[in-house]
Tab-separated table of C-alpha atoms in Angstrom:
chain	number	residue	atom	x	y	z
A	1	MET	CA	84.620	111.838	167.104
A	2	TRP	CA	83.553	114.458	164.413
A	3	ARG	CA	84.221	117.476	167.164
A	4	GLY	CA	87.229	115.559	168.103
A	5	LEU	CA	88.472	115.430	164.662
A	6	TRP	CA	87.754	119.131	163.673
A	7	THR	CA	89.756	120.362	166.236
A	8	LEU	CA	93.347	118.083	165.791
A	9	VAL	CA	92.787	120.000	162.174
A	10	ALA	CA	91.915	123.523	163.012
A	11	ARG	CA	95.147	123.218	165.572
A	12	ALA	CA	96.963	121.892	162.724
A	13	ALA	CA	96.157	124.205	159.928
A	14	ARG	CA	96.195	127.439	162.591
A	15	GLY	CA	99.854	126.686	164.312
A	16	PRO	CA	100.543	127.720	168.134
A	17	ARG	CA	98.313	129.349	169.578
A	18	ARG	CA	98.747	133.881	169.521
A	19	PRO	CA	96.362	136.430	171.829
A	20	CYS	CA	93.449	137.729	169.567
A	21	THR	CA	91.137	139.722	170.386
A	22	ARG	CA	87.539	139.804	169.412
A	23	GLN	CA	85.968	141.527	166.207
A	24	GLY	CA	82.096	139.588	165.296
A	25	SER	CA	81.984	136.805	165.364
A	26	GLY	CA	85.425	136.019	164.857
A	27	ALA	CA	85.888	135.287	160.920
A	28	PRO	CA	87.310	136.753	158.835
A	29	ALA	CA	85.952	139.572	156.780
A	30	PRO	CA	85.538	138.432	153.369
A	31	GLY	CA	88.527	140.009	150.919
A	32	SER	CA	90.405	139.419	153.731
A	33	GLY	CA	92.554	136.663	151.758
A	34	ALA	CA	92.091	133.732	153.675
A	35	THR	CA	90.479	130.555	152.055
A	36	VAL	CA	88.083	128.536	154.101
A	37	PHE	CA	87.097	125.187	153.851
A	38	ALA	CA	84.964	122.637	156.853
A	39	LEU	CA	82.683	119.740	155.784
A	40	SER	CA	79.708	120.526	155.170
A	41	SER	CA	77.316	117.172	155.118
A	42	GLY	CA	76.058	116.020	158.481
A	43	GLN	CA	78.478	114.571	161.152
A	44	GLY	CA	78.207	110.730	160.835
A	45	ARG	CA	79.446	108.525	159.090
A	46	CYS	CA	77.222	108.260	155.701
A	47	GLY	CA	77.839	107.278	151.940
A	48	ILE	CA	78.447	110.847	150.631
A	49	ALA	CA	80.383	113.546	152.375
A	50	VAL	CA	80.128	117.318	151.327
A	51	ILE	CA	83.075	119.231	151.760
A	52	ARG	CA	83.666	122.763	150.261
A	53	THR	CA	86.486	125.561	150.169
A	54	SER	CA	85.570	129.510	149.864
A	55	GLY	CA	88.277	131.828	149.398
A	56	PRO	CA	91.343	133.088	146.618
A	57	ALA	CA	93.413	129.735	147.323
A	58	SER	CA	90.466	126.886	146.276
A	59	GLY	CA	91.621	126.356	142.826
A	60	GLN	CA	95.384	126.100	144.392
A	61	ALA	CA	93.339	124.072	146.880
A	62	LEU	CA	91.585	121.809	144.441
A	63	ARG	CA	94.269	121.485	141.916
A	64	SER	CA	96.313	120.242	145.321
A	65	LEU	CA	94.621	117.331	145.924
A	66	THR	CA	93.874	116.148	142.665
A	67	ALA	CA	97.186	117.063	140.944
A	68	PRO	CA	98.530	117.152	137.753
A	69	ARG	CA	94.928	117.609	136.651
A	70	ASP	CA	93.826	121.447	135.659
A	71	LEU	CA	90.895	122.618	137.146
A	72	PRO	CA	87.143	121.058	135.526
A	73	PRO	CA	84.592	122.932	134.166
A	74	ALA	CA	83.282	125.391	136.145
A	75	ARG	CA	79.855	123.889	137.888
A	76	LYS	CA	80.483	120.768	136.287
A	77	ALA	CA	81.113	117.463	138.401
A	78	CYS	CA	84.280	115.379	137.823
A	79	LEU	CA	85.507	111.592	138.981
A	80	ARG	CA	89.058	112.141	140.081
A	81	LEU	CA	91.707	110.992	142.371
A	82	LEU	CA	92.233	113.512	145.971
A	83	SER	CA	96.461	112.699	147.082
A	84	ASP	CA	97.786	113.692	150.058
A	85	PRO	CA	99.713	116.970	148.771
A	86	ARG	CA	102.401	116.451	151.410
A	87	SER	CA	102.862	112.171	150.835
A	88	GLY	CA	101.009	111.189	147.261
A	89	GLU	CA	99.279	109.170	149.173
A	90	PRO	CA	95.929	108.108	147.827
A	91	LEU	CA	92.919	109.429	149.534
A	92	ASP	CA	89.666	108.289	147.482
A	93	ARG	CA	88.321	108.650	144.182
A	94	ALA	CA	85.464	111.267	144.405
A	95	LEU	CA	83.339	113.701	142.929
A	96	VAL	CA	84.581	118.034	142.840
A	97	LEU	CA	83.111	120.775	141.322
A	98	TRP	CA	84.148	124.412	140.868
A	99	PHE	CA	83.226	126.982	141.760
A	100	PRO	CA	84.386	130.478	139.320
A	101	GLY	CA	83.322	133.987	141.893
A	102	PRO	CA	81.100	135.424	141.637
A	103	GLN	CA	78.873	132.672	140.101
A	104	SER	CA	78.857	130.601	143.660
A	105	PHE	CA	77.470	130.773	146.740
A	106	THR	CA	79.510	132.623	148.909
A	107	GLY	CA	80.495	134.994	145.322
A	108	GLU	CA	84.051	134.054	146.005
A	109	ASP	CA	86.046	130.915	144.027
A	110	CYS	CA	84.571	127.989	145.909
A	111	ALA	CA	85.576	124.624	145.145
A	112	GLU	CA	83.000	120.593	146.725
A	113	PHE	CA	85.113	117.622	147.608
A	114	HIS	CA	82.466	114.503	146.622
A	115	VAL	CA	83.904	111.784	149.266
A	116	HIS	CA	83.305	108.644	150.638
A	117	GLY	CA	81.937	109.338	154.173
A	118	GLY	CA	83.615	106.763	156.384
A	119	PRO	CA	86.077	108.746	159.238
A	120	ALA	CA	89.110	107.761	157.849
A	121	VAL	CA	88.223	109.473	154.449
A	122	VAL	CA	87.235	112.686	156.045
A	123	SER	CA	89.745	112.486	158.150
A	124	GLY	CA	92.213	111.979	155.481
A	125	VAL	CA	90.765	114.971	152.964
A	126	LEU	CA	90.516	117.590	155.534
A	127	GLN	CA	93.780	117.185	156.830
A	128	ALA	CA	95.599	117.524	153.194
A	129	LEU	CA	93.098	120.876	152.681
A	130	GLY	CA	94.548	122.440	156.336
A	131	SER	CA	97.941	120.909	154.333
A	132	VAL	CA	97.710	123.774	151.558
A	133	PRO	CA	99.610	127.164	152.360
A	134	GLY	CA	97.008	129.824	152.479
A	135	LEU	CA	93.906	127.730	154.076
A	136	ARG	CA	92.044	127.325	157.106
A	137	PRO	CA	88.800	125.588	158.899
A	138	ALA	CA	86.018	127.685	159.171
A	139	GLU	CA	84.210	129.387	161.620
A	140	ALA	CA	80.626	128.748	162.333
A	141	GLY	CA	78.656	129.964	159.996
A	142	GLU	CA	81.586	131.561	157.801
A	143	PHE	CA	80.300	130.631	154.381
A	144	THR	CA	76.745	132.310	154.928
A	145	ARG	CA	78.645	134.914	156.782
A	146	ARG	CA	80.652	135.450	153.592
A	147	ALA	CA	77.859	135.498	151.083
A	148	PHE	CA	75.786	137.932	153.163
A	149	ALA	CA	78.878	139.944	152.960
A	150	LEU	CA	79.436	140.162	148.963
A	151	GLY	CA	76.215	140.545	148.589
A	152	LYS	CA	74.667	136.740	147.629
A	153	LEU	CA	72.216	136.608	149.932
A	154	SER	CA	70.315	139.228	152.299
A	155	LEU	CA	69.798	138.911	155.604
A	156	THR	CA	66.284	137.945	155.681
A	157	GLU	CA	67.717	135.566	153.302
A	158	VAL	CA	69.862	134.520	155.534
A	159	GLU	CA	67.672	134.230	158.505
A	160	GLY	CA	65.499	131.926	155.158
A	161	LEU	CA	68.628	129.276	155.299
A	162	ALA	CA	68.902	128.806	159.040
A	163	ASP	CA	65.875	128.421	159.887
A	164	LEU	CA	65.058	125.795	156.794
A	165	ILE	CA	68.202	124.198	157.867
A	166	HIS	CA	66.308	123.804	161.089
A	167	ALA	CA	62.869	122.764	160.091
A	168	GLU	CA	61.212	120.330	161.123
A	169	THR	CA	57.537	120.229	159.643
A	170	GLU	CA	56.112	121.098	156.566
A	171	ALA	CA	54.899	124.161	157.447
A	172	GLN	CA	58.239	125.251	158.680
A	173	ARG	CA	59.751	124.015	155.347
A	174	ARG	CA	57.239	126.340	153.046
A	175	GLN	CA	58.306	129.318	154.985
A	176	ALA	CA	61.561	129.378	155.286
A	177	LEU	CA	62.101	127.625	151.533
A	178	ARG	CA	60.137	132.003	151.067
A	179	GLN	CA	61.961	133.689	153.058
A	180	LEU	CA	65.419	131.782	151.524
A	181	ASP	CA	63.714	132.711	148.442
A	182	GLY	CA	63.140	136.656	149.204
A	183	GLU	CA	59.594	136.900	149.088
A	184	LEU	CA	59.721	139.192	152.392
A	185	SER	CA	63.501	141.098	151.053
A	186	HIS	CA	61.987	141.814	148.429
A	187	LEU	CA	58.948	143.514	149.745
A	188	CYS	CA	60.952	145.607	152.484
A	189	ARG	CA	63.194	146.854	149.261
A	190	GLY	CA	60.120	147.497	147.568
A	191	TRP	CA	58.293	150.039	151.648
A	192	ALA	CA	62.435	151.304	151.190
A	193	GLU	CA	62.174	152.333	147.509
A	194	THR	CA	58.494	154.220	148.378
A	195	LEU	CA	60.067	155.896	151.258
A	196	THR	CA	63.367	157.415	148.643
A	197	LYS	CA	60.360	158.588	146.917
A	198	ALA	CA	58.575	160.534	149.546
A	199	LEU	CA	61.565	162.078	151.120
A	200	ALA	CA	63.224	162.448	147.537
A	201	HIS	CA	60.252	164.646	146.514
A	202	VAL	CA	60.129	166.539	150.144
A	203	GLU	CA	63.960	167.256	150.458
A	204	ALA	CA	62.830	168.887	146.568
A	205	TYR	CA	60.384	170.943	148.205
A	206	ILE	CA	62.557	172.127	150.671
A	207	ASP	CA	65.277	173.163	148.488
A	208	PHE	CA	63.357	174.329	145.774
A	209	GLY	CA	60.010	175.619	146.974
A	210	GLU	CA	57.331	176.198	144.553
A	211	GLY	CA	57.984	178.956	142.389
A	212	ASP	CA	60.753	176.326	141.518
A	213	ASN	CA	59.412	174.587	138.520
A	214	LEU	CA	58.222	172.302	140.276
A	215	GLU	CA	55.406	169.113	139.378
A	216	GLU	CA	52.123	170.825	141.269
A	217	GLY	CA	51.106	168.600	144.354
A	218	ILE	CA	54.066	167.083	144.843
A	219	LEU	CA	53.807	167.126	148.822
A	220	ASP	CA	50.398	165.933	148.056
A	221	ARG	CA	51.605	162.600	146.539
A	222	ALA	CA	54.168	162.177	149.119
A	223	ASP	CA	51.880	161.666	151.807
A	224	SER	CA	49.542	159.836	149.760
A	225	GLU	CA	52.280	157.037	149.725
A	226	VAL	CA	53.297	157.170	153.080
A	227	ARG	CA	49.269	156.502	154.147
A	228	GLU	CA	49.612	153.427	151.684
A	229	LEU	CA	52.148	152.488	153.248
A	230	GLU	CA	50.840	152.890	156.418
A	231	VAL	CA	48.111	150.691	156.002
A	232	ALA	CA	50.732	148.253	155.267
A	233	LEU	CA	52.887	148.109	157.326
A	234	GLY	CA	49.961	147.699	160.282
A	235	ALA	CA	48.472	144.351	157.921
A	236	HIS	CA	51.959	143.059	158.576
A	237	LEU	CA	51.792	144.157	162.182
A	238	ARG	CA	48.501	142.735	163.187
A	239	ASP	CA	49.425	139.743	162.088
A	240	ALA	CA	49.015	138.041	165.638
A	241	ARG	CA	52.953	136.734	165.732
A	242	ARG	CA	51.819	133.695	163.266
A	243	GLY	CA	55.407	133.605	162.009
A	244	GLN	CA	57.215	133.654	165.006
A	245	ARG	CA	54.760	131.167	166.341
A	246	LEU	CA	54.899	128.969	163.363
A	247	ARG	CA	59.086	129.213	163.756
A	248	SER	CA	58.565	128.055	167.818
A	249	GLY	CA	55.444	126.237	167.716
A	250	ALA	CA	51.876	127.110	169.141
A	251	HIS	CA	51.400	125.488	172.718
A	252	VAL	CA	48.232	122.876	172.188
A	253	VAL	CA	47.014	121.536	176.078
A	254	VAL	CA	45.060	118.294	176.016
A	255	ALA	CA	42.826	119.110	179.338
A	256	GLY	CA	39.798	116.607	180.987
A	257	PRO	CA	38.299	114.994	183.672
A	258	PRO	CA	40.921	111.608	184.933
A	259	ASN	CA	40.452	108.641	182.817
A	260	ALA	CA	38.988	110.438	179.667
A	261	GLY	CA	41.304	109.581	177.345
A	262	LYS	CA	44.119	112.772	178.153
A	263	SER	CA	47.462	110.815	177.586
A	264	SER	CA	45.918	108.285	175.345
A	265	LEU	CA	45.461	110.632	173.313
A	266	VAL	CA	49.461	112.730	173.576
A	267	ASN	CA	50.889	109.286	173.010
A	268	LEU	CA	48.491	108.905	169.637
A	269	LEU	CA	49.154	112.530	168.509
A	270	SER	CA	53.001	111.923	169.153
A	271	ARG	CA	53.816	108.741	168.094
A	272	LYS	CA	55.586	107.893	171.188
A	273	PRO	CA	54.716	106.309	174.464
A	274	VAL	CA	55.051	110.105	176.107
A	275	SER	CA	52.488	109.270	178.854
A	276	ILE	CA	52.361	106.515	181.263
A	277	VAL	CA	48.402	105.286	180.489
A	278	SER	CA	46.464	103.233	183.328
A	279	PRO	CA	42.631	102.923	184.099
A	280	GLU	CA	43.427	104.243	187.362
A	281	PRO	CA	42.947	107.817	187.558
A	282	GLY	CA	45.096	110.277	188.435
A	283	THR	CA	47.576	108.802	186.672
A	284	THR	CA	49.067	111.831	185.275
A	285	ARG	CA	50.304	114.382	188.074
A	286	ASP	CA	52.194	116.660	186.387
A	287	VAL	CA	51.767	118.348	183.241
A	288	LEU	CA	54.423	116.495	180.074
A	289	GLU	CA	55.188	118.266	177.812
A	290	THR	CA	56.554	116.796	173.734
A	291	PRO	CA	56.887	118.849	171.052
A	292	VAL	CA	55.109	116.567	167.704
A	293	ASP	CA	54.438	117.292	164.030
A	294	LEU	CA	50.468	118.460	164.022
A	295	ALA	CA	49.325	117.559	160.717
A	296	GLY	CA	52.880	119.278	158.996
A	297	PHE	CA	52.811	122.518	161.669
A	298	PRO	CA	55.218	122.851	165.291
A	299	ALA	CA	53.717	122.145	168.612
A	300	LEU	CA	54.498	122.003	171.698
A	301	LEU	CA	51.508	119.450	172.968
A	302	SER	CA	51.257	118.981	177.332
A	303	ASP	CA	49.133	116.257	178.666
A	304	THR	CA	47.870	117.358	181.816
A	305	ALA	CA	46.384	116.462	185.372
A	306	GLY	CA	43.234	115.462	185.428
A	307	LEU	CA	40.467	118.280	186.846
A	308	ARG	CA	39.160	116.803	190.050
A	309	GLU	CA	38.743	117.671	193.599
A	310	GLY	CA	39.660	115.599	197.113
A	311	VAL	CA	43.591	113.918	195.940
A	312	GLY	CA	47.148	114.649	197.768
A	313	PRO	CA	49.465	116.888	197.381
A	314	VAL	CA	50.954	115.830	194.834
A	315	GLU	CA	48.398	115.913	192.136
A	316	GLN	CA	47.017	118.280	193.601
A	317	GLU	CA	50.260	120.227	192.591
A	318	GLY	CA	49.168	118.798	188.726
A	319	VAL	CA	45.918	119.695	188.943
A	320	ARG	CA	46.850	123.657	189.598
A	321	ARG	CA	48.855	123.444	186.905
A	322	ALA	CA	46.618	122.551	184.617
A	323	GLN	CA	44.014	124.737	185.240
A	324	LYS	CA	47.136	127.565	184.969
A	325	SER	CA	47.672	126.227	181.504
A	326	CYS	CA	43.901	125.973	180.475
A	327	ASN	CA	41.912	128.058	182.085
A	328	PHE	CA	39.027	128.328	180.264
A	329	LEU	CA	37.709	124.158	180.528
A	330	ASP	CA	35.095	126.297	183.216
A	331	THR	CA	33.478	126.996	179.402
A	332	VAL	CA	33.787	123.618	177.757
A	333	VAL	CA	30.333	123.308	178.086
A	334	MET	CA	28.898	126.457	177.514
A	335	PRO	CA	27.990	126.705	173.834
A	336	ALA	CA	30.284	130.199	173.715
A	337	GLY	CA	32.684	127.748	175.078
A	338	ALA	CA	35.393	129.618	173.277
A	339	GLY	CA	36.112	132.834	175.128
A	340	SER	CA	38.180	132.088	178.337
A	341	PRO	CA	37.036	134.276	182.132
A	342	ASN	CA	39.707	136.984	181.563
A	343	GLY	CA	37.977	137.586	178.260
A	344	ARG	CA	41.252	136.598	176.085
A	345	SER	CA	40.244	134.431	171.997
A	346	GLN	CA	40.623	131.102	173.539
A	347	ARG	CA	40.556	128.084	170.478
A	348	LEU	CA	39.099	125.390	171.895
A	349	LEU	CA	38.497	121.899	169.930
A	350	LEU	CA	36.322	119.167	172.545
A	351	VAL	CA	37.198	115.838	171.997
A	352	LEU	CA	34.918	113.480	173.138
A	353	ASN	CA	37.189	109.823	173.655
A	354	LYS	CA	36.175	105.897	173.942
A	355	SER	CA	33.700	106.346	171.358
A	356	ASP	CA	34.399	102.671	170.302
A	357	LEU	CA	31.693	102.269	173.790
A	358	LEU	CA	28.996	104.055	171.605
A	359	PRO	CA	26.244	101.531	171.012
A	360	ALA	CA	25.647	101.274	167.625
A	361	GLY	CA	22.805	103.551	166.249
A	362	GLY	CA	22.972	105.305	168.889
A	363	GLN	CA	21.661	109.037	169.941
A	364	ASP	CA	24.650	111.946	170.275
A	365	PRO	CA	26.330	111.862	173.230
A	366	SER	CA	24.559	115.293	175.033
A	367	ALA	CA	22.732	117.566	172.118
A	368	ASP	CA	23.898	120.132	175.206
A	369	LEU	CA	27.534	120.466	173.953
A	370	PRO	CA	28.755	122.595	171.837
A	371	PRO	CA	30.714	121.514	168.663
A	372	TYR	CA	32.425	118.121	169.341
A	373	LEU	CA	34.741	115.642	167.582
A	374	LEU	CA	33.926	111.679	168.527
A	375	LEU	CA	37.251	109.713	168.708
A	376	SER	CA	38.573	106.248	169.880
A	377	CYS	CA	41.860	106.263	171.159
A	378	LEU	CA	41.823	102.598	171.483
A	379	THR	CA	40.902	101.992	167.663
A	380	GLY	CA	41.965	104.784	166.043
A	381	GLU	CA	38.645	106.118	164.643
A	382	GLY	CA	37.852	109.929	164.196
A	383	LEU	CA	41.687	110.386	164.514
A	384	ASP	CA	41.756	111.661	160.224
A	385	GLY	CA	39.511	114.522	161.068
A	386	LEU	CA	40.697	114.849	164.479
A	387	LEU	CA	43.993	116.286	162.552
A	388	GLU	CA	42.213	117.857	159.885
A	389	ALA	CA	40.761	119.635	162.734
A	390	LEU	CA	43.881	120.771	164.242
A	391	ARG	CA	45.108	121.425	160.678
A	392	LYS	CA	42.441	124.587	160.002
A	393	GLU	CA	43.454	125.663	163.912
A	394	LEU	CA	46.618	125.797	163.036
A	395	ALA	CA	47.124	127.225	160.311
A	396	ALA	CA	44.435	129.785	162.043
A	397	LEU	CA	47.834	130.284	164.327
A	398	CYS	CA	50.087	130.394	161.939
A	399	GLY	CA	48.778	130.952	159.206
A	400	ASP	CA	49.258	130.260	155.930
A	401	PRO	CA	53.102	129.451	154.524
A	402	SER	CA	51.949	128.491	151.007
A	403	THR	CA	49.977	131.596	150.359
A	404	GLY	CA	49.399	135.233	150.930
A	405	PRO	CA	52.349	137.655	152.124
A	406	PRO	CA	55.240	136.834	153.665
A	407	LEU	CA	55.452	136.316	157.421
A	408	LEU	CA	57.627	137.773	159.514
A	409	THR	CA	59.027	135.147	161.241
A	410	ARG	CA	61.017	137.526	164.411
A	411	ALA	CA	61.454	139.446	166.216
A	412	ARG	CA	63.298	141.945	165.254
A	413	HIS	CA	60.945	142.658	162.533
A	414	GLN	CA	57.969	143.424	164.623
A	415	HIS	CA	60.727	145.833	166.287
A	416	HIS	CA	61.911	147.711	162.568
A	417	LEU	CA	58.289	147.249	161.188
A	418	GLN	CA	56.791	149.420	164.286
A	419	GLY	CA	59.510	151.816	164.389
A	420	CYS	CA	59.327	152.424	161.348
A	421	LEU	CA	55.595	152.964	161.812
A	422	ASP	CA	56.240	154.933	164.373
A	423	ALA	CA	58.472	157.632	162.266
A	424	LEU	CA	55.806	157.625	159.824
A	425	GLY	CA	54.052	159.410	162.468
A	426	HIS	CA	56.345	161.267	163.372
A	427	TYR	CA	55.968	162.381	159.390
A	428	LYS	CA	52.141	162.916	159.613
A	429	GLN	CA	53.234	165.347	162.982
A	430	ALA	CA	55.592	167.681	161.757
A	431	LYS	CA	55.408	170.656	161.334
A	432	ASP	CA	58.867	171.453	159.819
A	433	LEU	CA	59.160	170.005	155.933
A	434	ALA	CA	63.059	169.744	157.944
A	435	LEU	CA	61.932	167.574	160.224
A	436	ALA	CA	59.974	165.372	158.464
A	437	ALA	CA	62.530	164.372	156.133
A	438	GLU	CA	64.541	163.517	158.954
A	439	ALA	CA	61.432	161.383	159.788
A	440	LEU	CA	61.753	159.290	156.650
A	441	ARG	CA	64.644	158.612	157.069
A	442	VAL	CA	64.401	157.032	160.366
A	443	ALA	CA	61.378	155.294	158.536
A	444	ARG	CA	63.889	154.078	155.778
A	445	GLY	CA	66.779	153.519	157.957
A	446	HIS	CA	64.000	150.619	160.161
A	447	LEU	CA	63.537	148.930	156.516
A	448	THR	CA	66.729	148.760	154.942
A	449	ARG	CA	67.964	147.197	158.881
A	450	ILE	CA	65.745	143.619	158.331
A	451	THR	CA	67.472	142.702	154.630
A	452	GLY	CA	70.563	143.711	156.457
A	453	GLY	CA	72.353	147.844	155.371
A	454	GLY	CA	73.645	149.213	158.183
A	455	GLY	CA	72.531	145.934	160.931
A	456	THR	CA	75.509	146.104	163.878
A	457	GLU	CA	78.005	143.364	164.153
A	458	GLU	CA	76.502	142.117	167.589
A	459	ILE	CA	73.189	141.076	165.929
A	460	LEU	CA	74.935	139.891	162.760
A	461	ASP	CA	76.820	137.632	165.497
A	462	ILE	CA	73.697	136.674	166.927
A	463	ILE	CA	72.019	135.558	163.586
A	464	PHE	CA	75.122	133.517	162.195
A	465	GLN	CA	75.354	131.281	165.887
A	466	ASP	CA	72.180	129.549	163.798
A	467	PHE	CA	74.563	128.050	161.324
A	468	CYS	CA	77.208	124.872	161.842
A	469	VAL	CA	80.249	125.236	160.872
A	470	GLY	CA	80.616	124.254	157.009
A	471	LYS	CA	77.522	126.792	155.830
């Protein structure tokens, strides 16, 4: 319903269609004179809906719907009667806020209308704003794009805001908030400043030489700064893509023999009946996947077919897929069962289910097994211990967003840091100072592009596509 309503408002505000050519995301650049408006709160019926505007006509829009009153004090909520500027018909009694630029989210003049969230109220206010001269509906992500263009947010902070909006677990929320607060952009800017100083030292030596009162050892100082930066970049590039894994989720595979309770465990961890549970062996014949929140971390949980021989063709295919996902299972009974035949390290938790069948005070199931966890999917006993063990494993895989340096959350971060490191390698190998200076410029360019300096329009389009209309 909201999409249909938004289409009608957009058509009314824009008037007849005109042929146009695509430029960037389609949103006019800030400062072009356009004022945009959109529903910023979630779609659907709700208690309160937030409608915002950004641009030079925001003050006029606020006056038009609350006439004849003056603008409210800046950044102070005021109760006003909203009326249609064309007919004077009352629309709603709402809280309104006025944010004069540059002290606003976008850096432009902004207004907010906190109205009751019924469809008729929201429809009326949106159509009233569409009738105000100089206003048009916002494109997806246009508010944030204006904030970026006016220097209110760096590109990494924009990405952090997008991640915060889409965060589904505690770990994702913490990581996104750190990036939105500017930790990654501050780190990259500090590295860029280091390269700026090193570049200044090299160029000073090129321009003035040794005999023009330059400080002694100026090139050695540049070399030292480059070496320190190489160490820092290398440490971040060796993070095994933990930040990206935290955004997209780790893959957790539940595998084992038939009728061991794999499907019961998947249902227990996902808190919903994802898999069919039956005492008959071989109930699961394919790999079933479901996204879950495991101890605050995002994960893709896979329920696999029981590993056994002598089954029908359908189940054989399920077994084959399970073995493809878990080619380390043949090491499960060996003390060093954390490795796989192909030599790659695998993180492994051995869980012995159906502990409720063990006799009270009985001996351990097996002294020859590697460390294991006892669990009863029937009673839930042992679940807390399993969740804590999973939390530690996932923290090692995805990183702890509460501590340590900021994580690299996107492939483009990795790309530019690697490009910077490669350029620093060219600097060290350069036999000519002019080539060394150029290598430092290239390295610095990679760092500035992480935070948004010199970014191409196509890359910006991709990043801002993550935002909905109104953000």
